[in-house]
């Protein structure tokens, strides 16, 4: 495999070297959930909606979250919307970003490790 790039497709399987795998874990399971929750729950909900509203920010942040992910069909999009609504609900109920960040990290870790 000499001369091959660290990430390449081979018979529908992804071949990763150790460095690329570590970077994937770091980005996909740690950095992305933190940044996405800061944006979708922290900024979006707090900047646009009043503190005492519940369903409108939960539903709208879920729709935007789902729409900005690369869904290839309506069922995938619905998954992202519902997951975004779950994350928004956890934020609104606990009033801390730690809970949706943790849930998002767990979800992405499960997805990452079952893919590779």
XYZ file of C-alpha atoms in Angstrom:
116
model
C 0.000 0.000 0.000
C 3.007 2.206 -0.318
C 2.243 5.552 -1.914
C -1.468 5.437 -1.138
C -3.076 8.395 0.618
C -4.006 7.879 4.290
C -7.727 7.846 3.503
C -9.027 6.056 0.437
C -11.979 4.006 -0.646
C -11.444 0.324 -1.392
C -14.455 -1.902 -2.080
C -16.760 0.356 -0.042
C -14.445 0.218 2.997
C -12.410 3.106 4.239
C -8.730 2.473 4.835
C -7.258 4.714 7.516
C -3.810 4.971 8.944
C -3.413 5.598 12.684
C -2.950 9.363 12.339
C -6.041 9.836 10.175
C -8.102 7.665 12.532
C -7.037 9.770 15.537
C -7.789 13.023 13.695
C -11.197 11.613 12.692
C -12.006 10.769 16.302
C -10.876 14.205 17.455
C -12.882 16.125 14.865
C -15.992 13.955 14.614
C -16.508 12.984 18.240
C -15.095 15.966 20.150
C -14.663 19.180 18.167
C -17.770 18.997 15.936
C -20.249 18.313 18.773
C -18.837 21.174 20.851
C -18.913 23.668 17.969
C -22.334 22.561 16.718
C -23.903 22.805 20.166
C -22.358 26.223 20.767
C -23.838 27.389 17.453
C -27.221 25.620 17.292
C -28.177 25.611 20.960
C -25.974 28.271 22.552
C -26.073 31.063 19.985
C -29.134 30.299 17.866
C -31.596 29.620 20.666
C -30.318 32.363 22.978
C -29.952 35.093 20.366
C -33.235 34.596 18.536
C -35.753 33.389 21.114
C -36.952 34.641 24.463
C -35.864 32.642 27.481
C -39.405 31.558 28.379
C -40.259 30.023 24.973
C -39.843 26.274 24.536
C -41.280 24.550 21.466
C -40.525 27.135 18.780
C -36.767 27.195 19.464
C -36.671 23.403 19.907
C -38.425 22.749 16.589
C -36.665 25.486 14.608
C -33.185 24.591 15.836
C -33.914 20.945 15.002
C -34.995 21.857 11.466
C -31.934 24.031 10.898
C -29.646 21.394 12.427
C -31.155 18.742 10.136
C -30.999 20.950 7.079
C -27.322 21.795 7.521
C -26.262 18.151 7.734
C -25.600 16.187 4.558
C -28.752 14.073 4.517
C -29.138 12.035 1.343
C -32.857 11.315 1.772
C -35.896 12.422 3.753
C -35.504 9.714 6.424
C -31.930 10.766 7.117
C -33.014 14.399 7.261
C -35.787 13.501 9.724
C -33.247 11.667 11.887
C -31.104 14.808 12.065
C -34.130 17.033 12.752
C -35.377 14.774 15.565
C -31.890 14.434 17.007
C -31.480 18.226 16.881
C -34.810 18.582 18.701
C -33.678 16.100 21.362
C -30.474 18.082 21.846
C -32.427 21.352 22.022
C -34.863 19.852 24.541
C -31.988 18.667 26.716
C -30.508 22.158 26.599
C -33.807 23.900 27.408
C -34.597 21.485 30.274
C -31.155 21.612 31.908
C -30.089 25.167 30.987
C -26.555 23.950 30.304
C -24.756 23.066 27.074
C -22.884 20.231 28.803
C -25.807 17.813 28.391
C -26.417 18.255 24.635
C -22.660 18.299 24.020
C -22.286 14.973 25.856
C -25.258 13.429 24.014
C -23.904 14.685 20.690
C -20.445 13.263 21.449
C -21.916 9.865 22.377
C -24.018 9.805 19.206
C -21.082 10.740 16.979
C -18.763 8.256 18.706
C -21.245 5.412 18.170
C -21.622 6.434 14.541
C -17.860 6.778 14.038
C -16.903 3.460 15.606
C -19.671 1.465 13.897
C -18.626 2.926 10.542
C -14.978 1.969 10.876
